[in-house]
XYZ file of N, CA and C in Angstrom:
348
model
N -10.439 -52.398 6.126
C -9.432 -51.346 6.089
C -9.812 -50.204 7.003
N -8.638 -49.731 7.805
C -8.971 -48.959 8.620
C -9.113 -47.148 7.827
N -10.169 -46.369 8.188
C -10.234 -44.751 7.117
C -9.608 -43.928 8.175
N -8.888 -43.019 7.528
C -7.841 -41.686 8.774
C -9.646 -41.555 8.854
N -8.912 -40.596 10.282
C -10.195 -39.689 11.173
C -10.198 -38.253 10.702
N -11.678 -38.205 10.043
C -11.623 -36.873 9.650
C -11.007 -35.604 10.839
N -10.324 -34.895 9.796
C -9.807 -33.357 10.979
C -10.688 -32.693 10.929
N -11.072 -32.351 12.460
C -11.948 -31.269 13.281
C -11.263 -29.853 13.059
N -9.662 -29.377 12.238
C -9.417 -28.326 11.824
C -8.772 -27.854 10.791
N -8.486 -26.900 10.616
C -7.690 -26.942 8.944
C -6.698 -27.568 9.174
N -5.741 -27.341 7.996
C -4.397 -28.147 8.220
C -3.329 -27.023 8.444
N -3.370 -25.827 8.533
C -2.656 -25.299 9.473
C -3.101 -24.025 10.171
N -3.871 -23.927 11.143
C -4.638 -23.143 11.390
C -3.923 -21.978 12.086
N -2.080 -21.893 12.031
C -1.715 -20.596 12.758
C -1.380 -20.091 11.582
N -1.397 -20.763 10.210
C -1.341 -19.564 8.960
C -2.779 -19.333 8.634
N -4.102 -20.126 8.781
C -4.857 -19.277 8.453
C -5.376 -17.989 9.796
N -5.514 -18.200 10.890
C -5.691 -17.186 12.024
C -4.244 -16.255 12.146
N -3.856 -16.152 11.133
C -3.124 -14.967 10.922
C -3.667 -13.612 10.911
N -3.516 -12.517 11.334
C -4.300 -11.455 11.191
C -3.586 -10.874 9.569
N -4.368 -9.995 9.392
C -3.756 -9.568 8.290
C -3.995 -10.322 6.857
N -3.963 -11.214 6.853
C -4.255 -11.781 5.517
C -4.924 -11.813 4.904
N -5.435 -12.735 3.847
C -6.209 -12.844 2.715
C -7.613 -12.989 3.652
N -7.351 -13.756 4.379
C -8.492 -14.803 5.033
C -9.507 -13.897 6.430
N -8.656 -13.106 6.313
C -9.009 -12.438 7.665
C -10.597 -11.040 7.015
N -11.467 -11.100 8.224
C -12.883 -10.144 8.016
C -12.203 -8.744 7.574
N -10.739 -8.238 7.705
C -10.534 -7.110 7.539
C -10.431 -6.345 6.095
N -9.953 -7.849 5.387
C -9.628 -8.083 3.819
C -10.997 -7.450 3.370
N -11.684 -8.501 3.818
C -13.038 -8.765 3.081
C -14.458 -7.086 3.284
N -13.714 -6.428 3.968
C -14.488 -5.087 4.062
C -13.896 -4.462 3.302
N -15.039 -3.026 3.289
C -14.527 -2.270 2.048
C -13.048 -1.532 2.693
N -12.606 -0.775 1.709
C -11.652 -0.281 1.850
C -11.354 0.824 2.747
N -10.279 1.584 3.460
C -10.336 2.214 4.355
C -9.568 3.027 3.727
N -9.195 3.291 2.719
C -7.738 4.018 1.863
C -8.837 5.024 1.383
N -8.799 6.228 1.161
C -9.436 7.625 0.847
C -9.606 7.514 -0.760
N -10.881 7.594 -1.350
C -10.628 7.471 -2.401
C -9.235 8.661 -3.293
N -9.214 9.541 -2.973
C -7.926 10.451 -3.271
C -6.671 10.085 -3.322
N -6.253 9.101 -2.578
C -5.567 8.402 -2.664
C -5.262 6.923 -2.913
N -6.065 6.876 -3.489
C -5.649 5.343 -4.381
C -5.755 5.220 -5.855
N -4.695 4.507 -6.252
C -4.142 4.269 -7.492
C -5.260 4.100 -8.658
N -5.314 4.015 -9.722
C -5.949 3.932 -10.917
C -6.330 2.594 -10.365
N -5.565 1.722 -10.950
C -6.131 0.354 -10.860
C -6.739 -0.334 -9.367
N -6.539 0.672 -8.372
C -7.430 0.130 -7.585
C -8.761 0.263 -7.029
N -9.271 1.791 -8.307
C -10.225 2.318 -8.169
C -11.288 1.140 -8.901
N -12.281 1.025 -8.508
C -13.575 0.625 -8.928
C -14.458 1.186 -9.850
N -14.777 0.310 -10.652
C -15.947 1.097 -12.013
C -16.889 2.272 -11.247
N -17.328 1.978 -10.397
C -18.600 2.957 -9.643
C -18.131 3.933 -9.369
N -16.665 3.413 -8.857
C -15.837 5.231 -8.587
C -15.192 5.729 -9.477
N -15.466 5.449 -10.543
C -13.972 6.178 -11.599
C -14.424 7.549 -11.543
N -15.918 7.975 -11.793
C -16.222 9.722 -12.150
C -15.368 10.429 -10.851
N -15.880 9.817 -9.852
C -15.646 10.356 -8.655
C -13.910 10.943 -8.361
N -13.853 9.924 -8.740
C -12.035 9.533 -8.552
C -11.180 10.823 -9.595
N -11.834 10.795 -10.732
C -11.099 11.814 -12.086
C -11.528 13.109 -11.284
N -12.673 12.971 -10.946
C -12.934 14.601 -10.751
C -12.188 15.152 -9.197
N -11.217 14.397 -8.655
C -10.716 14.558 -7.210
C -9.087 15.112 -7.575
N -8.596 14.611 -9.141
C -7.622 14.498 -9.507
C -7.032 16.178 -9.478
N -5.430 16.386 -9.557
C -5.569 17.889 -9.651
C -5.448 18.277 -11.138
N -6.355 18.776 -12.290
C -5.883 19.836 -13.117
C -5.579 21.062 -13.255
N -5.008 21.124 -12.579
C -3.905 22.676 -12.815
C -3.039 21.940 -13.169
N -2.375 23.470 -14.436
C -1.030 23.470 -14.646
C 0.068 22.485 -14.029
N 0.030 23.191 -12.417
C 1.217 22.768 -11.550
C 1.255 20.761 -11.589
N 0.017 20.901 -11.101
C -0.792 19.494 -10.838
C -0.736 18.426 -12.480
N -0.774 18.706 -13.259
C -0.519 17.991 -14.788
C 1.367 17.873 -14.663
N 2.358 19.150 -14.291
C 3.519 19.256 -14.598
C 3.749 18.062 -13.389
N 3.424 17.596 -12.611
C 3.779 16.921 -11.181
C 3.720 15.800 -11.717
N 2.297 15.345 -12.524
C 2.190 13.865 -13.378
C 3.003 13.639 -13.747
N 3.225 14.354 -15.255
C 4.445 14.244 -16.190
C 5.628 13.991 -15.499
N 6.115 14.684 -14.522
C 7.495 14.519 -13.239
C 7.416 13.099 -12.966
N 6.278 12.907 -12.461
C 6.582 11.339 -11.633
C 6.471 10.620 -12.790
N 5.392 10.260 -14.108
C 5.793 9.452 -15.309
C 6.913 9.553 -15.715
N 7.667 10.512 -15.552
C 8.932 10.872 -16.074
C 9.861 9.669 -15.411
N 9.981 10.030 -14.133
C 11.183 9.873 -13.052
C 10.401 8.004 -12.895
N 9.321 7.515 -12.986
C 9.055 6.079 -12.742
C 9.891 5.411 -14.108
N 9.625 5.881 -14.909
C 10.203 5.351 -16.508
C 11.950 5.089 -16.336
N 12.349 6.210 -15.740
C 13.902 6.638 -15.783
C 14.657 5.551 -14.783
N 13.658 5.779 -13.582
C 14.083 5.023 -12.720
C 13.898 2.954 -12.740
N 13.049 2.785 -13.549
C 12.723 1.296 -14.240
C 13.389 0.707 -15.410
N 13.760 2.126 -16.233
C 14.129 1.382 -17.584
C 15.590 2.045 -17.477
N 15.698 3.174 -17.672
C 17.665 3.901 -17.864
C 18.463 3.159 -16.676
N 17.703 3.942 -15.682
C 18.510 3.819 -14.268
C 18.736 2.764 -13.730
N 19.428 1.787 -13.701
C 19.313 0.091 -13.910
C 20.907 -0.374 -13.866
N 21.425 -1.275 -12.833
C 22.685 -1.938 -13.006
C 22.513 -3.067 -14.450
N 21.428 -3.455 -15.069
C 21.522 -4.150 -15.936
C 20.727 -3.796 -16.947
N 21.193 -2.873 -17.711
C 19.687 -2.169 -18.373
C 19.788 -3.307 -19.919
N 18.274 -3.099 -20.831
C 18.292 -3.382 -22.021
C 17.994 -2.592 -22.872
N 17.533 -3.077 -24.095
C 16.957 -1.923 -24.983
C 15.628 -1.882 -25.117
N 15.000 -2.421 -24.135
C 13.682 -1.814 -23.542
C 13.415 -0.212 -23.293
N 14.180 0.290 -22.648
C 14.073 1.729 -22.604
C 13.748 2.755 -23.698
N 14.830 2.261 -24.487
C 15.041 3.037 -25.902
C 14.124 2.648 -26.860
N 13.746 1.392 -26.824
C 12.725 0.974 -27.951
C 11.060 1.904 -27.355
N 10.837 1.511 -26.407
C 9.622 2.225 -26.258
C 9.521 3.823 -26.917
N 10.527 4.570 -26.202
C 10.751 6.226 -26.516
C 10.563 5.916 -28.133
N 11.505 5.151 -28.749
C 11.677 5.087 -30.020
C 9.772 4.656 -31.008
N 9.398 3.984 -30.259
C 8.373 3.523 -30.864
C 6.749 4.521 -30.317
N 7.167 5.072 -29.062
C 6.051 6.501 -28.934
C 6.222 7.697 -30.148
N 7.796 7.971 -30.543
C 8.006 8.788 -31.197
C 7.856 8.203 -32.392
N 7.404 6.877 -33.134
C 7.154 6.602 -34.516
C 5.314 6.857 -34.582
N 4.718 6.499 -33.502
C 3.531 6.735 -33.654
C 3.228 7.703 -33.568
N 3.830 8.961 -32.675
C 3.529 10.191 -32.446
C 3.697 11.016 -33.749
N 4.337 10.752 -34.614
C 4.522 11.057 -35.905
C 3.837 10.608 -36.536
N 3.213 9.383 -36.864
C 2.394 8.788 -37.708
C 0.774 9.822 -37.141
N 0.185 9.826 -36.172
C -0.409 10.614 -36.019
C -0.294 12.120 -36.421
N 0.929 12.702 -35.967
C 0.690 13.604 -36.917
C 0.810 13.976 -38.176
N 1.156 12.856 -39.424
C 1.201 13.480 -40.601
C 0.218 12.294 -41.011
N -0.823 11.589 -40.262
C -2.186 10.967 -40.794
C -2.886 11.241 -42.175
N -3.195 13.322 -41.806
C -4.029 13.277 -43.194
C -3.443 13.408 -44.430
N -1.710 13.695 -44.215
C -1.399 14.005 -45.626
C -1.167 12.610 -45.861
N -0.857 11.408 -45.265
C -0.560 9.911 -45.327
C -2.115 9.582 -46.390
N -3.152 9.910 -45.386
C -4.347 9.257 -45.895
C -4.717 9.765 -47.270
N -4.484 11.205 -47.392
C -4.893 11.916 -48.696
C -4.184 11.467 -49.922
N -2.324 10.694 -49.651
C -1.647 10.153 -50.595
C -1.834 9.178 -51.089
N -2.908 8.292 -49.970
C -3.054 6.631 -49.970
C -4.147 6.751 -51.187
N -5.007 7.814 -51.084
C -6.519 7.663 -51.668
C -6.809 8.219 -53.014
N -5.295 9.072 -53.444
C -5.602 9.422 -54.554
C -4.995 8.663 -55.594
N -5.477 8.448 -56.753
C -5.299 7.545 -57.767
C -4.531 7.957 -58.948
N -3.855 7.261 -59.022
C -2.617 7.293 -60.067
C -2.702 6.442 -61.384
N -3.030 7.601 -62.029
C -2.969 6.632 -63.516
C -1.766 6.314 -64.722
């Protein structure tokens, strides 16, 4: 029986010599993005101190968070040609826990006292 001839190259070598990709030396170096600007999840364990302490706390700088958590939520869940009740259930279910937290100790103090 005759065996194919091994290939001398990949099997498609103008998608892997693509620049840009997965495959390419550029991937594989560190990053060139400022730590200041990159996202939570793309920060690294070694950098998290680094990263929090770059963040802005001021006033202005906390009200800007809240703005964009605000306006990402609105714009994902309300603002929608096909919305569900995803939106509403979450709000609905921050505001059951946010309550349960705050009336905890009179909850816990009712749970623990004994009724004879």
């Amino acid at each position: 029986p005759l065996l194919p001839a091994p290939r001398a190259h990949a099997p498609y070598p103008a998608v892997l010599a693509r620049p840009g990709r997965a495959d390419s030396q550029d991937f594989k170096m560190a990053s060139i993005v400022p730590l200041k600007e990159k996202k939570l999840l793309e920060v690294k364990l070694g950098e998290l101190p680094s990263w929090i302490l770059m963040r802005d706390f001021t006033p202005k700088g906390i009200a800007g968070a809240f703005q964009r958590g605000y306006y990402r939520y609105y714009n994902k869940y309300v603002n929608v040609k096909k919305g569900s009740i995803a939106g509403l259930s979450m709000v609905l279910a921050v505001y059951v826990l946010f309550n349960y937290c705050r009336s905890y100790k009179e909850l816990k103090h009712q749970r623990l006292r004994k009724y004879h």
